[in-house]
CSV table of C-alpha atoms in Angstrom, one decimal:
chain,number,residue,atom,x,y,z
A,62,UNK,CA,89.7,115.1,-221.8
A,63,UNK,CA,87.6,118.2,-221.1
A,64,UNK,CA,84.1,118.9,-222.1
A,65,UNK,CA,82.1,122.2,-222.2
A,66,UNK,CA,85.2,124.3,-222.4
A,67,UNK,CA,85.0,127.9,-223.9
A,68,UNK,CA,86.9,126.6,-227.0
A,69,UNK,CA,84.5,123.7,-227.5
A,70,UNK,CA,81.4,125.9,-227.0
A,71,UNK,CA,82.6,128.8,-229.2
A,72,UNK,CA,84.1,126.3,-231.6
A,73,UNK,CA,80.7,124.9,-232.6
A,74,UNK,CA,79.6,128.5,-233.4
A,75,UNK,CA,82.7,128.9,-235.6
A,76,UNK,CA,81.6,125.8,-237.5
A,77,UNK,CA,78.2,127.3,-238.3
A,78,UNK,CA,79.8,130.4,-239.9
A,79,UNK,CA,78.7,131.2,-243.4
A,80,UNK,CA,75.6,129.2,-242.9
A,81,UNK,CA,71.9,129.5,-242.4
A,82,UNK,CA,70.0,128.3,-239.3
A,83,UNK,CA,66.3,127.7,-239.9
A,84,UNK,CA,63.3,127.7,-237.6
A,85,UNK,CA,61.3,124.5,-237.9
A,86,UNK,CA,58.2,123.3,-236.1
A,87,UNK,CA,57.9,119.7,-237.5
A,88,UNK,CA,60.2,116.8,-238.5
A,89,UNK,CA,59.0,117.3,-242.1
A,90,UNK,CA,60.2,120.9,-242.1
A,91,UNK,CA,63.5,119.9,-240.5
A,92,UNK,CA,64.2,117.5,-243.3
A,93,UNK,CA,63.4,120.2,-245.9
A,94,UNK,CA,65.8,122.6,-244.1
A,95,UNK,CA,68.6,120.0,-244.0
A,96,UNK,CA,68.1,119.1,-247.7
A,97,UNK,CA,68.2,122.8,-248.6
A,98,UNK,CA,71.7,123.1,-246.9
A,99,UNK,CA,70.9,124.6,-243.5
A,100,UNK,CA,73.8,124.3,-241.0
A,101,UNK,CA,71.4,123.8,-238.1
A,102,UNK,CA,67.7,123.9,-237.3
A,103,UNK,CA,65.9,125.7,-234.4
A,104,UNK,CA,63.2,123.4,-233.1
A,105,UNK,CA,60.1,125.4,-232.1
A,106,UNK,CA,56.5,125.0,-231.1
A,107,UNK,CA,55.5,128.0,-233.2
A,108,UNK,CA,57.5,130.3,-235.5
A,109,UNK,CA,57.8,134.0,-234.3
A,110,UNK,CA,55.2,135.3,-236.8
A,111,UNK,CA,52.6,132.9,-235.2
A,112,UNK,CA,53.7,133.8,-231.7
A,113,UNK,CA,53.3,137.5,-232.6
A,114,UNK,CA,49.8,136.9,-234.0
A,115,UNK,CA,48.4,134.5,-231.5
A,116,UNK,CA,49.9,136.1,-228.4
A,117,UNK,CA,49.8,134.4,-225.0
A,118,UNK,CA,52.9,133.2,-223.1
A,119,UNK,CA,55.4,131.6,-225.4
A,120,UNK,CA,57.5,128.9,-223.7
A,121,UNK,CA,60.2,126.3,-224.4
A,122,UNK,CA,58.9,123.7,-227.0
A,123,UNK,CA,57.5,120.3,-226.0
A,124,UNK,CA,60.4,117.9,-225.5
A,125,UNK,CA,58.5,115.4,-227.7
A,126,UNK,CA,58.6,117.9,-230.6
A,127,UNK,CA,62.3,118.5,-230.1
A,128,UNK,CA,63.1,114.8,-230.0
A,129,UNK,CA,61.1,114.2,-233.1
A,130,UNK,CA,63.1,116.8,-234.9
A,131,UNK,CA,66.4,115.6,-233.5
A,132,UNK,CA,65.6,112.1,-234.8
A,133,UNK,CA,65.4,113.0,-238.5
A,134,UNK,CA,68.4,115.3,-239.1
A,135,UNK,CA,72.2,115.0,-238.6
A,136,UNK,CA,72.9,118.7,-238.5
A,137,UNK,CA,72.9,120.5,-235.0
A,138,UNK,CA,69.5,121.1,-233.4
A,139,UNK,CA,69.0,124.3,-231.4
A,140,UNK,CA,66.0,125.1,-229.1
A,141,UNK,CA,64.8,128.2,-227.3
A,142,UNK,CA,64.6,128.9,-223.6
A,143,UNK,CA,62.9,131.9,-222.1
A,144,UNK,CA,65.2,134.7,-220.9
A,145,UNK,CA,66.3,133.9,-217.3
A,146,UNK,CA,64.5,130.5,-217.3
A,147,UNK,CA,67.5,128.4,-216.3
A,148,UNK,CA,65.3,125.3,-215.7
A,149,UNK,CA,64.1,125.3,-219.3
A,150,UNK,CA,67.8,125.5,-220.3
A,151,UNK,CA,68.5,122.5,-218.0
A,152,UNK,CA,65.8,120.5,-219.7
A,153,UNK,CA,67.1,121.4,-223.1
A,154,UNK,CA,70.6,120.4,-222.1
A,155,UNK,CA,69.2,117.1,-220.7
A,156,UNK,CA,67.5,116.5,-224.1
A,157,UNK,CA,70.9,116.8,-225.8
A,158,UNK,CA,70.1,119.9,-227.9
A,159,UNK,CA,73.3,121.3,-229.4
A,160,UNK,CA,72.7,125.0,-228.7
A,161,UNK,CA,70.3,126.8,-226.5
A,162,UNK,CA,68.9,130.2,-227.7
A,163,UNK,CA,68.0,132.3,-224.7
A,164,UNK,CA,65.5,134.2,-226.7
A,165,UNK,CA,63.4,137.3,-226.5
A,166,UNK,CA,61.0,135.7,-228.9
A,167,UNK,CA,59.7,133.7,-225.9
A,168,UNK,CA,58.0,135.4,-223.0
A,169,UNK,CA,60.8,136.4,-220.5
A,170,UNK,CA,60.8,134.5,-217.2
A,171,UNK,CA,63.0,137.0,-215.3
A,172,UNK,CA,63.0,140.7,-215.9
A,173,UNK,CA,66.3,141.4,-214.1
A,174,UNK,CA,68.6,138.4,-214.9
A,175,UNK,CA,69.6,136.3,-217.7
A,176,UNK,CA,70.7,132.7,-217.3
A,177,UNK,CA,74.2,132.0,-215.9
A,178,UNK,CA,75.4,130.3,-219.0
A,179,UNK,CA,78.8,129.4,-217.6
A,180,UNK,CA,77.0,126.8,-215.5
A,181,UNK,CA,76.1,124.7,-218.5
A,182,UNK,CA,78.0,122.3,-220.8
A,183,UNK,CA,75.7,123.2,-223.7
A,184,UNK,CA,76.6,126.4,-225.5
A,185,UNK,CA,74.2,129.4,-225.6
A,186,UNK,CA,73.3,132.0,-228.3
A,187,UNK,CA,71.7,135.3,-227.2
A,188,UNK,CA,70.2,138.2,-229.0
A,189,UNK,CA,71.7,141.8,-228.8
A,190,UNK,CA,70.8,145.2,-230.2
A,191,UNK,CA,74.1,146.9,-229.6
A,192,UNK,CA,77.7,146.2,-228.4
A,193,UNK,CA,76.9,146.7,-224.7
A,194,UNK,CA,74.2,144.1,-224.8
A,195,UNK,CA,76.3,141.7,-226.7
A,196,UNK,CA,79.2,142.0,-224.3
A,197,UNK,CA,76.9,141.6,-221.3
A,198,UNK,CA,75.6,138.3,-222.7
A,199,UNK,CA,79.2,137.1,-223.5
A,200,UNK,CA,80.1,138.1,-219.9
A,201,UNK,CA,77.3,135.8,-218.8
A,202,UNK,CA,78.8,133.0,-220.9
A,203,UNK,CA,77.1,133.2,-224.3
A,204,UNK,CA,79.2,131.4,-226.9
A,205,UNK,CA,77.5,133.1,-229.8
A,206,UNK,CA,75.6,136.4,-230.4
A,207,UNK,CA,72.9,137.2,-232.9
A,208,UNK,CA,71.2,140.5,-233.7
A,209,UNK,CA,67.7,140.7,-232.2
A,210,UNK,CA,66.2,142.3,-235.2
A,211,UNK,CA,62.4,142.2,-234.9
A,212,UNK,CA,61.4,138.6,-235.1
A,213,UNK,CA,58.3,137.5,-237.0
A,214,UNK,CA,58.0,140.6,-239.1
A,215,UNK,CA,59.8,139.6,-242.3
A,216,UNK,CA,61.2,143.1,-242.1
A,217,UNK,CA,65.0,143.3,-242.0
A,218,UNK,CA,65.3,147.0,-240.9
A,219,UNK,CA,65.8,146.2,-237.2
A,220,UNK,CA,68.5,143.6,-237.8
A,221,UNK,CA,70.3,146.2,-240.0
A,222,UNK,CA,70.0,148.8,-237.2
A,223,UNK,CA,71.4,146.4,-234.7
A,224,UNK,CA,74.3,145.2,-236.8
A,225,UNK,CA,75.2,148.8,-237.8
A,226,UNK,CA,75.1,149.8,-234.1
A,227,UNK,CA,77.5,147.0,-233.1
A,228,UNK,CA,79.9,147.8,-236.0
A,229,UNK,CA,79.9,151.5,-235.2
A,230,UNK,CA,80.5,150.9,-231.5
A,231,UNK,CA,83.4,148.5,-232.2
A,232,UNK,CA,85.0,151.0,-234.6
A,233,UNK,CA,84.6,153.7,-231.9
A,234,UNK,CA,86.3,151.6,-229.3
A,235,UNK,CA,89.3,151.1,-231.6
A,236,UNK,CA,89.8,154.8,-231.7
A,237,UNK,CA,90.0,155.2,-227.9
A,238,UNK,CA,93.1,155.2,-225.8
A,239,UNK,CA,93.7,152.7,-223.1
A,240,UNK,CA,92.9,155.3,-220.5
A,241,UNK,CA,89.4,155.8,-222.0
A,242,UNK,CA,88.3,152.2,-222.0
A,243,UNK,CA,87.0,152.1,-218.4
A,244,UNK,CA,84.7,155.0,-219.1
A,245,UNK,CA,83.6,153.3,-222.3
A,246,UNK,CA,82.9,150.1,-220.4
A,247,UNK,CA,80.8,152.1,-217.9
A,248,UNK,CA,78.9,153.8,-220.7
A,249,UNK,CA,78.3,150.5,-222.6
A,250,UNK,CA,77.4,148.8,-219.2
A,251,UNK,CA,79.7,146.0,-220.3
A,252,UNK,CA,82.6,144.1,-218.6
A,253,UNK,CA,85.8,146.0,-218.8
A,254,UNK,CA,87.9,143.0,-219.9
A,255,UNK,CA,85.7,142.3,-222.8
A,256,UNK,CA,85.6,146.0,-223.8
A,257,UNK,CA,89.4,146.0,-223.8
A,258,UNK,CA,89.5,142.8,-225.9
A,259,UNK,CA,87.2,144.2,-228.5
A,260,UNK,CA,89.2,147.5,-228.7
A,261,UNK,CA,92.3,145.4,-229.4
A,262,UNK,CA,90.9,142.9,-231.8
A,263,UNK,CA,88.3,145.0,-233.6
A,264,UNK,CA,85.7,142.2,-233.4
A,265,UNK,CA,83.4,140.4,-230.9
A,266,UNK,CA,85.2,137.5,-229.2
A,267,UNK,CA,82.4,135.2,-230.4
A,268,UNK,CA,80.6,134.5,-233.7
A,269,UNK,CA,77.8,137.1,-234.5
A,270,UNK,CA,74.9,136.0,-236.7
A,271,UNK,CA,72.0,138.1,-238.1
A,272,UNK,CA,68.5,137.4,-237.0
A,273,UNK,CA,65.1,138.9,-236.9
A,274,UNK,CA,63.2,139.7,-240.1
A,275,UNK,CA,65.3,138.0,-242.8
A,276,UNK,CA,62.9,136.8,-245.6
A,277,UNK,CA,64.8,136.9,-248.9
A,278,UNK,CA,68.2,135.8,-250.3
A,279,UNK,CA,69.0,139.5,-250.8
A,280,UNK,CA,68.2,140.1,-247.1
A,281,UNK,CA,70.7,137.4,-246.1
A,282,UNK,CA,73.4,138.7,-248.4
A,283,UNK,CA,72.8,142.3,-247.1
A,284,UNK,CA,73.4,141.1,-243.5
A,285,UNK,CA,76.5,139.2,-244.6
A,286,UNK,CA,77.9,142.3,-246.4
A,287,UNK,CA,77.3,144.3,-243.3
A,288,UNK,CA,79.7,141.9,-241.5
A,289,UNK,CA,77.6,139.1,-239.9
A,290,UNK,CA,79.0,135.6,-239.8
A,291,UNK,CA,75.8,133.9,-240.8
A,292,UNK,CA,72.0,134.2,-240.6
A,293,UNK,CA,69.1,132.8,-238.7
A,294,UNK,CA,65.9,132.7,-240.7
A,295,UNK,CA,62.7,132.3,-238.6
A,296,UNK,CA,59.3,132.8,-240.1
A,297,UNK,CA,60.8,133.8,-243.5
A,298,UNK,CA,61.0,130.3,-244.9
A,299,UNK,CA,58.1,128.3,-243.7
A,300,UNK,CA,55.7,131.3,-243.8
A,301,UNK,CA,56.5,131.8,-247.5
A,302,UNK,CA,54.8,130.4,-250.5
A,303,UNK,CA,57.2,127.7,-251.4
A,304,UNK,CA,59.7,126.9,-248.6
A,305,UNK,CA,62.2,124.5,-250.1
A,306,UNK,CA,63.5,126.6,-253.0
A,307,UNK,CA,63.5,129.7,-250.9
A,308,UNK,CA,65.5,127.9,-248.2
A,309,UNK,CA,68.0,126.7,-250.8
A,310,UNK,CA,68.3,130.2,-252.3
A,311,UNK,CA,68.9,131.8,-248.9
A,312,UNK,CA,71.7,129.2,-248.3
A,313,UNK,CA,73.3,130.0,-251.6
A,314,UNK,CA,73.0,133.8,-251.0
A,315,UNK,CA,74.8,133.4,-247.6
A,316,UNK,CA,77.8,131.8,-249.3
A,317,UNK,CA,77.8,133.9,-252.5
A,318,UNK,CA,76.9,137.2,-250.7
A,319,UNK,CA,79.3,139.2,-252.7
A,320,UNK,CA,78.3,137.9,-256.1
A,321,UNK,CA,75.3,139.9,-257.4
A,322,UNK,CA,75.1,137.7,-260.6
A,323,UNK,CA,74.6,134.5,-258.5
A,324,UNK,CA,72.2,136.4,-256.2
A,325,UNK,CA,70.1,137.3,-259.2
A,326,UNK,CA,70.2,133.7,-260.4
A,327,UNK,CA,69.1,132.2,-257.0
A,328,UNK,CA,66.5,134.9,-256.3
A,329,UNK,CA,64.5,134.2,-259.5
A,330,UNK,CA,61.0,132.7,-259.3
A,331,UNK,CA,60.8,132.0,-255.6
A,332,UNK,CA,57.1,132.8,-255.3
A,333,UNK,CA,55.7,135.2,-252.7
A,334,UNK,CA,57.9,135.8,-249.6
A,335,UNK,CA,56.1,136.0,-246.2
A,336,UNK,CA,53.9,139.1,-245.9
A,337,UNK,CA,55.9,141.6,-243.9
A,338,UNK,CA,55.1,143.9,-241.0
A,339,UNK,CA,55.9,147.6,-240.9
A,340,UNK,CA,57.8,148.2,-237.7
A,341,UNK,CA,55.9,151.5,-237.1
A,342,UNK,CA,52.6,149.5,-237.0
A,343,UNK,CA,53.7,147.4,-234.0
A,344,UNK,CA,52.7,148.9,-230.6
A,345,UNK,CA,55.8,149.5,-228.5
A,346,UNK,CA,54.6,146.9,-225.9
A,347,UNK,CA,54.6,144.2,-228.6
A,348,UNK,CA,58.2,144.8,-229.7
A,349,UNK,CA,60.1,141.6,-228.9
A,350,UNK,CA,63.5,143.2,-229.1
A,351,UNK,CA,63.0,145.3,-225.9
A,352,UNK,CA,62.7,142.1,-223.8
A,353,UNK,CA,65.9,141.5,-221.8
A,354,UNK,CA,68.7,144.1,-221.7
B,1042,UNK,CA,102.7,129.1,-252.5
B,1043,UNK,CA,99.0,129.5,-253.0
B,1044,UNK,CA,96.9,127.4,-250.7
B,1045,UNK,CA,93.2,127.1,-251.5
B,1046,UNK,CA,90.7,127.0,-248.6
B,1047,UNK,CA,87.2,125.8,-249.6
B,1048,UNK,CA,85.1,128.8,-248.5
B,1049,UNK,CA,81.5,127.6,-249.1
B,1050,UNK,CA,80.7,127.5,-245.4
B,1051,UNK,CA,82.5,126.8,-242.1
B,1052,UNK,CA,85.6,128.0,-240.3
B,1053,UNK,CA,87.6,128.8,-243.5
B,1054,UNK,CA,88.8,132.1,-242.0
B,1055,UNK,CA,90.7,130.3,-239.3
B,1056,UNK,CA,92.3,127.9,-241.8
B,1057,UNK,CA,93.3,130.9,-244.1
B,1058,UNK,CA,94.9,132.5,-241.0
B,1059,UNK,CA,96.9,129.4,-240.2
B,1060,UNK,CA,98.1,129.0,-243.7
B,1061,UNK,CA,99.0,132.7,-243.8
B,1062,UNK,CA,100.9,132.4,-240.5
B,1063,UNK,CA,103.1,129.8,-242.2
B,1064,UNK,CA,104.0,132.2,-245.0
B,1065,UNK,CA,101.8,130.7,-247.7
B,1066,UNK,CA,99.1,132.8,-249.6
B,1067,UNK,CA,95.6,131.7,-248.7
B,1068,UNK,CA,93.0,131.7,-251.5
B,1069,UNK,CA,89.3,131.4,-250.7
B,1070,UNK,CA,87.8,128.8,-253.1
B,1071,UNK,CA,84.1,129.4,-254.0
B,1072,UNK,CA,84.1,128.6,-257.7
B,1073,UNK,CA,86.0,126.1,-259.9
B,1074,UNK,CA,88.1,128.9,-261.3
B,1075,UNK,CA,89.5,129.6,-257.9
B,1076,UNK,CA,91.2,126.2,-258.0
B,1077,UNK,CA,93.7,127.3,-260.6
B,1078,UNK,CA,97.4,127.5,-259.6
B,1079,UNK,CA,97.1,126.1,-256.1
B,1080,UNK,CA,99.9,124.2,-254.4
B,1081,UNK,CA,97.7,122.7,-251.7
B,1082,UNK,CA,94.1,122.7,-250.5
B,1083,UNK,CA,92.2,122.8,-247.2
B,1084,UNK,CA,88.6,121.5,-246.7
B,1085,UNK,CA,87.6,123.2,-243.5
B,1086,UNK,CA,85.4,122.4,-240.6
B,1087,UNK,CA,81.7,123.2,-240.8
B,1088,UNK,CA,78.6,121.3,-241.8
B,1089,UNK,CA,79.5,118.6,-244.4
B,1090,UNK,CA,76.0,118.3,-245.7
B,1091,UNK,CA,75.9,122.1,-246.4
B,1092,UNK,CA,79.3,122.1,-248.1
B,1093,UNK,CA,78.5,119.0,-250.2
B,1094,UNK,CA,75.1,120.5,-251.2
B,1095,UNK,CA,76.7,123.8,-252.3
B,1096,UNK,CA,79.6,122.2,-254.1
B,1097,UNK,CA,77.2,120.1,-256.1
B,1098,UNK,CA,74.8,122.9,-256.9
B,1099,UNK,CA,77.5,125.2,-258.0
B,1100,UNK,CA,79.6,122.9,-260.1
B,1101,UNK,CA,82.6,122.6,-257.7
B,1102,UNK,CA,82.3,118.9,-256.9
B,1103,UNK,CA,84.0,117.3,-259.9
B,1104,UNK,CA,86.7,120.0,-260.2
B,1105,UNK,CA,87.6,119.4,-256.6
B,1106,UNK,CA,87.7,115.7,-257.2
B,1107,UNK,CA,89.9,116.0,-260.2
B,1108,UNK,CA,92.3,118.5,-258.5
B,1109,UNK,CA,92.8,116.2,-255.6
B,1110,UNK,CA,93.0,113.0,-257.7
B,1111,UNK,CA,95.6,114.9,-259.8
B,1112,UNK,CA,97.9,115.0,-256.7
B,1113,UNK,CA,97.0,118.3,-255.0
B,1114,UNK,CA,98.0,117.9,-251.4
B,1115,UNK,CA,94.9,118.2,-249.3
B,1116,UNK,CA,94.0,118.6,-245.6
B,1117,UNK,CA,90.4,118.0,-244.5
B,1118,UNK,CA,89.3,118.8,-240.9
B,1119,UNK,CA,86.1,117.3,-239.5
B,1120,UNK,CA,83.5,118.1,-242.2
B,1121,UNK,CA,86.5,118.2,-244.6
B,1122,UNK,CA,87.4,114.7,-243.6
B,1123,UNK,CA,83.8,113.6,-244.2
B,1124,UNK,CA,83.9,115.2,-247.7
B,1125,UNK,CA,87.2,113.5,-248.5
B,1126,UNK,CA,86.0,110.0,-247.4
B,1127,UNK,CA,84.6,107.2,-249.6
B,1128,UNK,CA,81.5,106.7,-247.5
B,1129,UNK,CA,79.7,107.1,-244.2
B,1130,UNK,CA,78.2,104.6,-241.9
B,1131,UNK,CA,74.4,104.7,-241.9
B,1132,UNK,CA,72.2,106.2,-244.7
B,1133,UNK,CA,74.1,108.4,-247.1
B,1134,UNK,CA,72.9,111.9,-246.9
B,1135,UNK,CA,75.5,113.7,-248.9
B,1136,UNK,CA,77.9,113.5,-251.8
B,1137,UNK,CA,81.5,112.6,-251.0
B,1138,UNK,CA,84.7,112.9,-252.9
B,1139,UNK,CA,86.1,109.5,-252.3
B,1140,UNK,CA,89.7,110.7,-252.1
B,1141,UNK,CA,90.5,108.9,-248.8
B,1142,UNK,CA,89.7,105.2,-248.7
B,1143,UNK,CA,87.9,105.3,-245.4
B,1144,UNK,CA,84.4,105.1,-244.1
B,1145,UNK,CA,83.6,107.7,-241.5
B,1146,UNK,CA,80.9,107.7,-238.8
B,1147,UNK,CA,79.4,111.2,-238.5
B,1148,UNK,CA,78.9,112.6,-235.0
B,1149,UNK,CA,80.5,109.4,-233.7
B,1150,UNK,CA,81.6,111.0,-230.4
B,1151,UNK,CA,78.1,112.2,-229.8
B,1152,UNK,CA,76.2,115.5,-229.8
B,1153,UNK,CA,77.6,118.9,-228.8
B,1154,UNK,CA,77.3,118.2,-225.0
B,1155,UNK,CA,79.8,115.4,-225.7
B,1156,UNK,CA,82.3,117.6,-227.6
B,1157,UNK,CA,85.7,117.8,-225.9
B,1158,UNK,CA,89.3,118.7,-226.2
B,1159,UNK,CA,92.2,116.5,-225.3
B,1160,UNK,CA,96.0,116.1,-225.7
B,1161,UNK,CA,96.6,113.7,-228.6
B,1162,UNK,CA,99.7,111.8,-229.8
B,1163,UNK,CA,100.2,112.2,-233.5
B,1164,UNK,CA,102.6,109.9,-235.4
B,1165,UNK,CA,105.6,112.0,-236.5
B,1166,UNK,CA,105.0,115.0,-234.3
B,1167,UNK,CA,106.9,115.3,-231.0
B,1168,UNK,CA,104.9,115.7,-227.8
B,1169,UNK,CA,101.1,116.1,-228.1
B,1170,UNK,CA,98.7,118.1,-230.1
B,1171,UNK,CA,95.8,119.9,-228.3
B,1172,UNK,CA,92.9,118.5,-230.3
B,1173,UNK,CA,89.4,120.0,-230.3
B,1174,UNK,CA,86.6,117.6,-231.2
B,1175,UNK,CA,83.2,119.2,-232.0
B,1176,UNK,CA,80.4,116.8,-232.8
B,1177,UNK,CA,83.3,115.0,-234.3
B,1178,UNK,CA,83.3,112.0,-236.7
B,1179,UNK,CA,85.7,109.1,-236.4
B,1180,UNK,CA,87.0,106.7,-239.0
B,1181,UNK,CA,85.1,103.4,-238.8
B,1182,UNK,CA,86.9,101.6,-241.7
B,1183,UNK,CA,90.5,102.1,-242.9
B,1184,UNK,CA,91.2,100.9,-246.4
B,1185,UNK,CA,94.4,99.6,-248.1
B,1186,UNK,CA,97.2,102.2,-248.1
B,1187,UNK,CA,95.7,104.4,-245.5
B,1188,UNK,CA,97.9,105.2,-242.6
B,1189,UNK,CA,96.4,106.0,-239.1
B,1190,UNK,CA,98.3,108.9,-237.6
B,1191,UNK,CA,96.2,109.3,-234.4
B,1192,UNK,CA,93.4,107.6,-232.5
B,1193,UNK,CA,91.1,108.2,-229.5
B,1194,UNK,CA,90.1,105.1,-227.6
B,1195,UNK,CA,91.1,102.9,-230.5
B,1196,UNK,CA,89.1,105.0,-233.1
B,1197,UNK,CA,91.2,106.6,-235.8
B,1198,UNK,CA,90.9,110.4,-235.8
B,1199,UNK,CA,93.7,111.3,-238.2
B,1200,UNK,CA,94.5,109.4,-241.4
B,1201,UNK,CA,96.8,109.9,-244.4
B,1202,UNK,CA,96.7,108.4,-247.8
B,1203,UNK,CA,99.3,109.6,-250.2
B,1204,UNK,CA,99.1,113.4,-250.1
B,1205,UNK,CA,95.6,113.5,-248.5
B,1206,UNK,CA,95.3,114.0,-244.7
B,1207,UNK,CA,92.0,114.0,-242.8
B,1208,UNK,CA,91.5,114.9,-239.1
B,1209,UNK,CA,88.4,114.5,-236.9
B,1210,UNK,CA,89.6,117.4,-234.9
B,1211,UNK,CA,90.2,121.1,-235.5
B,1212,UNK,CA,93.9,122.1,-235.6
B,1213,UNK,CA,92.8,125.5,-236.9
B,1214,UNK,CA,91.2,126.4,-233.6
B,1215,UNK,CA,94.3,126.1,-231.3
B,1216,UNK,CA,97.1,128.2,-232.9
B,1217,UNK,CA,99.3,125.0,-233.1
B,1218,UNK,CA,100.3,125.1,-236.8
B,1219,UNK,CA,102.0,121.7,-237.0
B,1220,UNK,CA,99.2,120.0,-238.9
B,1221,UNK,CA,99.1,122.8,-241.4
B,1222,UNK,CA,102.9,122.6,-241.6
B,1223,UNK,CA,102.5,118.9,-242.6
B,1224,UNK,CA,100.2,120.0,-245.5
B,1225,UNK,CA,102.8,122.5,-246.7
B,1226,UNK,CA,105.6,120.0,-246.3
B,1227,UNK,CA,103.6,117.6,-248.6
B,1228,UNK,CA,103.2,120.4,-251.1
B,1229,UNK,CA,107.0,121.0,-250.9
B,1230,UNK,CA,107.5,117.4,-252.2
B,1231,UNK,CA,104.9,118.1,-254.9
């Protein structure tokens, strides 16, 4: 009997496919998310929109908060650790969370290094803006990738940019000859073995979700049609007018993403979505996506 | 033969690939209409609460139940086993099809850090099957006419009742096609 194997870690991500992972900050919100059909919840102290507004150092959530959320749902519970903060990750593993998100939404603890994720039994998900970044994280042991997008904005444009970048780079690798892959790996600053694998299979070796700015059922379906395996919704649900119906609608849109009739049906009368942020209005120093490379 | 794979959520792509590798035609099932003309059905791994929720909201629940009750050979893995079962231990949080007379305990082996893979002896299959258990359930009560095909530490993890088979583990993740072959064999008798 073996635990924490690559197959077991990547396998949980496979089970989450076609689903919606929702940010929650209380047990009450976690129950709403589960009842709406979320495949997992991300237990947080503050949602990204509040982190962005309030500023200060954003850290791992209080273990009491994570435990309170774990106690009320049967679906997997994820939690965020700061980039490079392997002790926060150790604490989260000890708490029995099901997935650790090494996240740029929190304030990075290490500007050079990410966590050595191979050293853990718990699987990790990491953000990426392009193929090179995704493969570096997988090289460090990530069992799942998500686009970074720009969290807490309710603006999907950055998630679209990151997903398109990954897809384009994967397509380009597939056109290269074997003798060009080492140069491609150098250019992508990614491990050669992973570059070769992607060139052969035409896809990332792990599940890839969309995250960062998804606020409506149509946003979720857009990301699914662009080739994502599922979506994370952060501030988009509990910063909206009426969270429960919006959460249920985003779940339905992620399943029926190719069915415009159903998308119209579930999008009807959801109230006001979270107020979004124009990316151009964010000072470059406040862009969360540029944390961690 | 057309083999339906419930595609509301979960690892239906892996099941479709396994079914396809055995020469059958996988059909992704998202609406009741997709159930027409199937020779067998797979309920995949994923989150059983999510799948149950969507099946109810989009009118798939009763059509699934009547198709299986009508003799459609069905394989459910992990979340699929939970959907097929008659009940769960603890408070009920989701609708179930009641097509296997068993009670399952969800997440019985623990949380993700307790997830594991192991070599498993399965009745009727030579050698062992590499079985991947992810936040897996086990069968806590076995009803009349339900055959236990495999167990871990005395807990049933693979059961069969008539033409319905449920596993706690994920045969779709290992490339070993023998469990899917079992489904197609049952459909052959159909």
